[in-house]
Coordinates of C-alpha atoms in Angstrom, one line a residue:
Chain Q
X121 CA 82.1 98.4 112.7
X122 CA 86.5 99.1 112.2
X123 CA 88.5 97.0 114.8
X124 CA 90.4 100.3 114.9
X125 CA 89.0 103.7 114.4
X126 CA 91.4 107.1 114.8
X127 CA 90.5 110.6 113.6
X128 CA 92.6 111.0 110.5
X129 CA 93.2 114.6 110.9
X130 CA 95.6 116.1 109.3
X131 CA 96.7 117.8 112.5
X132 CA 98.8 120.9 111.7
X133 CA 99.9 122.5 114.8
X134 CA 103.1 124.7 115.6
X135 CA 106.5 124.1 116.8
X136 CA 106.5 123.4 121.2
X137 CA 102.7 122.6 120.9
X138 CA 101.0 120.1 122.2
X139 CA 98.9 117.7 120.5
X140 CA 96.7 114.3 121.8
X141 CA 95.4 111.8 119.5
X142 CA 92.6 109.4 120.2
X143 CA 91.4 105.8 118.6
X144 CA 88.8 103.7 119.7
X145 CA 88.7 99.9 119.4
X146 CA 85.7 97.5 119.5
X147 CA 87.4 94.5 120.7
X148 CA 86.8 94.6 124.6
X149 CA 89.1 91.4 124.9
X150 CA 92.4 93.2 123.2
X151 CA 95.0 92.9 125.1
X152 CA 97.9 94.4 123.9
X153 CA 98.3 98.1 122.8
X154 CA 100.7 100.3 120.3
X155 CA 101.6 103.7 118.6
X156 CA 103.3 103.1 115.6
X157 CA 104.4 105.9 113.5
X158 CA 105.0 106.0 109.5
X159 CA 107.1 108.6 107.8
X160 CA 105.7 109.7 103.8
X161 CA 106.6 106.2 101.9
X162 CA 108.2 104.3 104.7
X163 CA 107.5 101.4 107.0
X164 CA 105.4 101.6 110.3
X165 CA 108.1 101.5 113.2
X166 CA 106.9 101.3 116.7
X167 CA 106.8 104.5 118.6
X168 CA 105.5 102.5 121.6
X169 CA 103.6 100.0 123.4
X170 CA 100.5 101.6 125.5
X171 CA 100.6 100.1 129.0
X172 CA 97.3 99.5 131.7
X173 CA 98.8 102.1 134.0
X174 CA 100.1 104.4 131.3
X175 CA 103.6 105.3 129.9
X176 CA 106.0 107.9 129.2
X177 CA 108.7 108.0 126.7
X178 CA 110.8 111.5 126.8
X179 CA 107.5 114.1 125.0
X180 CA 105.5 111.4 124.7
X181 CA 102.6 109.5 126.7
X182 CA 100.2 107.0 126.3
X183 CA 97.2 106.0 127.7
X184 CA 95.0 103.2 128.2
X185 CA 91.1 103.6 129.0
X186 CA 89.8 99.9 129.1
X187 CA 86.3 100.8 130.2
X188 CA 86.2 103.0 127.5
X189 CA 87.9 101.4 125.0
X190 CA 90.4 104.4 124.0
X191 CA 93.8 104.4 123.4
X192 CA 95.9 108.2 123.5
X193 CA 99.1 109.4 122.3
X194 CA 100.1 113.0 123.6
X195 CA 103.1 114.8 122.3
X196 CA 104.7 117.6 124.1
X197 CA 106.9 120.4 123.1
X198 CA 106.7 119.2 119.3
X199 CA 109.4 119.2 116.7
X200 CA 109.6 119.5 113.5
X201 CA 110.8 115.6 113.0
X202 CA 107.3 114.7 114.6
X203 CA 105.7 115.0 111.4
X204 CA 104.8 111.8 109.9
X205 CA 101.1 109.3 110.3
X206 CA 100.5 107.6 113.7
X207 CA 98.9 104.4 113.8
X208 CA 96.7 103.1 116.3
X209 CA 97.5 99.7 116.9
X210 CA 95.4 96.9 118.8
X211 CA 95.9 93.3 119.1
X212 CA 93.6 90.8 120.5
X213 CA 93.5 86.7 122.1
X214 CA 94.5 85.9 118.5
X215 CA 97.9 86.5 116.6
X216 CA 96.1 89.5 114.6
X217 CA 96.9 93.4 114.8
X218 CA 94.2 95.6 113.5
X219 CA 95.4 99.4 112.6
X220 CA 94.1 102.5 112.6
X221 CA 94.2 104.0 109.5
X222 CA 96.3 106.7 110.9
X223 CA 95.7 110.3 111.9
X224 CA 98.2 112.8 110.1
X225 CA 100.8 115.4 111.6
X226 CA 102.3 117.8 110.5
X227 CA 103.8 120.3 112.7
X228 CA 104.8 123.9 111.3
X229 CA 107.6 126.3 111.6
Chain D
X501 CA 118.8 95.0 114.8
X502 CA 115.8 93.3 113.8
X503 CA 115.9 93.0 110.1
X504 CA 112.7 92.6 107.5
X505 CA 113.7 92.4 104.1
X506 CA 111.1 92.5 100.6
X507 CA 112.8 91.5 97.7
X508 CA 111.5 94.4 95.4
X509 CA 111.0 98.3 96.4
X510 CA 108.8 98.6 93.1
X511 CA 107.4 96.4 91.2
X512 CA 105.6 96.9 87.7
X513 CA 103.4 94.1 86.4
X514 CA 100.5 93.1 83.4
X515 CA 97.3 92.4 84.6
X516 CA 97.2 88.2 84.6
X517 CA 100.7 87.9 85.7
X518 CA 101.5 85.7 88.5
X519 CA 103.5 87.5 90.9
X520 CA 105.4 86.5 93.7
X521 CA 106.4 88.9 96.4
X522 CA 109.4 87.5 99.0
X523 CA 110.1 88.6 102.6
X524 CA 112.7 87.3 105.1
X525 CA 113.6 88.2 108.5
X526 CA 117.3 87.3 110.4
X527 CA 115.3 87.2 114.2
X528 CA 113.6 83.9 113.9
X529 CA 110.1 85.1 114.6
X530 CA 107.5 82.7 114.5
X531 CA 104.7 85.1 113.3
X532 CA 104.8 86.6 109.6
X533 CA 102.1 89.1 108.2
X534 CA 101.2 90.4 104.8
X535 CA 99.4 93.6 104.4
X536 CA 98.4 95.9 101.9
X537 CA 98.1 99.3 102.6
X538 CA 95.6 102.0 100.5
X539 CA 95.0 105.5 101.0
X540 CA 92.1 106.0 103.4
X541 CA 91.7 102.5 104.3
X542 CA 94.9 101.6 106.0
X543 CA 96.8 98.3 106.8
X544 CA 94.8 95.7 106.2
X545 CA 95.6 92.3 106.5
X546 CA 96.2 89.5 103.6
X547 CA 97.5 86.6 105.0
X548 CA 99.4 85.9 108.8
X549 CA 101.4 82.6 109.7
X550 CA 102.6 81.3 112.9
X551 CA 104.8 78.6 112.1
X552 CA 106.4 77.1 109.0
X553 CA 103.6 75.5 106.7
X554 CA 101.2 77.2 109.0
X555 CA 98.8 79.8 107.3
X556 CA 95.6 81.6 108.2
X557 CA 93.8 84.3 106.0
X558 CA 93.1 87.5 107.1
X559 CA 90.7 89.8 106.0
X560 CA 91.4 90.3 102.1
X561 CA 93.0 86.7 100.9
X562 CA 90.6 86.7 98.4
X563 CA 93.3 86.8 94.9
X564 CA 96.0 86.4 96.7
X565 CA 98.1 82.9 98.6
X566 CA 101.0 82.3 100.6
X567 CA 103.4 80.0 101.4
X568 CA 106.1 79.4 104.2
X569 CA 108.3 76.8 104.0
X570 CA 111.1 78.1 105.8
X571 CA 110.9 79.8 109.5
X572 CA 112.5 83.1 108.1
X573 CA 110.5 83.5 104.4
X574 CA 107.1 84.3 104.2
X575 CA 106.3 84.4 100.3
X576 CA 102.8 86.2 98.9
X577 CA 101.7 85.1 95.7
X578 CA 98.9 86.6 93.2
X579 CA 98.0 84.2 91.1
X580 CA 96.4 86.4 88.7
X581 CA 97.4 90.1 89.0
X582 CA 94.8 92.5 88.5
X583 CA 94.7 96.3 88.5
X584 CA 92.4 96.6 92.0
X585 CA 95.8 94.9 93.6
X586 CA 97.9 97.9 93.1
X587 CA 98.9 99.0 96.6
X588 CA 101.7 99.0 98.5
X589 CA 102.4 95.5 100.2
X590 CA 104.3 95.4 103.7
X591 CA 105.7 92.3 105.2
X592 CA 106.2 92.0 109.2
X593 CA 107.0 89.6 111.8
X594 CA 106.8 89.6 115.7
X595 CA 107.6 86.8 118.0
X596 CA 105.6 84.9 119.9
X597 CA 106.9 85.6 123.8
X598 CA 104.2 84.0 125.5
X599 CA 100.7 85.2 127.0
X600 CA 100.4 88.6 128.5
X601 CA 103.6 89.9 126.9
X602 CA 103.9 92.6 124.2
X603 CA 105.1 92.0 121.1
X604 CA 105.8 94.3 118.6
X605 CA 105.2 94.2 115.1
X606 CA 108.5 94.9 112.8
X607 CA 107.8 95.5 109.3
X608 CA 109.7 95.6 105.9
X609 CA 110.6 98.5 103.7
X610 CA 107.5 97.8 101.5
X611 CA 106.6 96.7 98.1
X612 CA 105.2 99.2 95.8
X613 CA 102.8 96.9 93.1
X614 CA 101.4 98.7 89.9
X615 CA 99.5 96.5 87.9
X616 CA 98.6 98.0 84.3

């Protein structure tokens, strides 16, 4: 079974929607929690770090389920610069991350 | 600014080469990371050390080594390239803040390896 598991999509949705992406991790011990999102042949860059009691960054939120093991990203109002890969990042007692392999965006016109 | 650096944006190589990919960072962070990334199968991780001299594998080390031997370069070596190693290889490092803390991951531009 993946560390990591997201729904790859792609997820095309119009300008000012909103759109929620899940992943799932196995590791019940993890401990720390990211978004990280990659633009077409470019780096991963942190989007942000997914808190116990949830966070909010300007459109965007996170949320933590530890019972159920699920990780969300939701973003509001979306723009036309959202379109890229988000990653699903999970790291446990060790010093490894495990990713998702990343669910695609791609918001229209 | 945290800043990752790769030596090479693209790299062309013959199958058997040995080939040596570099990566520094300017934030003396203690953890490094190698990672190759394929489509539909995402980052996954070569090699990861926490200290200088210090490596552990990860979970595809099999072709490849490292070595560290200064706090800010983390080298990644294949001894042998072969065509299944073409990929896209990503550096990153993160420090270590203590238990309970977040620590992000910041990565490289990338490597782009074709072996032919």
């Amino acid at each position: 079974r993946k560390e990591v598991e997201q729904d790859p999509g792609p997820f095309n949705v119009p300008e000012g929607a909103t759109v929620a992406f899940n992943c799932t991790y196995s590791n019940s011990a993890s401990q720390s929690f990211f978004w990280y999102r990659q633009d077409c042949r470019k780096e991963p860059k942190l989007l942000m770090s997914v808190y116990s009691s949830g966070n909010e960054d300007g459109r965007f939120t996170a949320q933590l389920n530890r019972a159920s093991q699920y990780i969300s990203l939701l973003i509001r109002d979306s723009k036309l610069s959202d379109s890229a890969t988000y990653l699903c990042v999970v790291k446990s007692t060790g010093n490894q991350f495990y990713f998702g392999t990343g669910t695609s965006l791609t918001v229209i016109p | 600014d945290v800043k990752v650096t790769q030596s090479s944006r693209y790299l062309v190589k013959r199958t058997g080469e040995k080939v040596f990919l570099e990566c520094v960072q300017d934030m003396d962070h203690e953890n490094m990371f190698w990672y190759r990334q394929d489509p539909g199968l995402g980052l996954r991780l070569i090699y990861f050390s926490y200290d200088v001299k210090m490596k552990e594998k990860g979970d595809i080390p099999e072709g490849y080594s490292v070595s560290r031997e200064k706090k800010e370069r983390f080298s990644l070596i294949l001894e042998s390239a072969s065509t299944n190693q073409t990929s896209m290889y990503l550096c990153a490092s993160s420090p270590t803040l203590g238990r309970g803390v977040h620590y992000e991951q910041y990565f490289g531009p990338g490597t782009r390896l074709t072996v032919t």
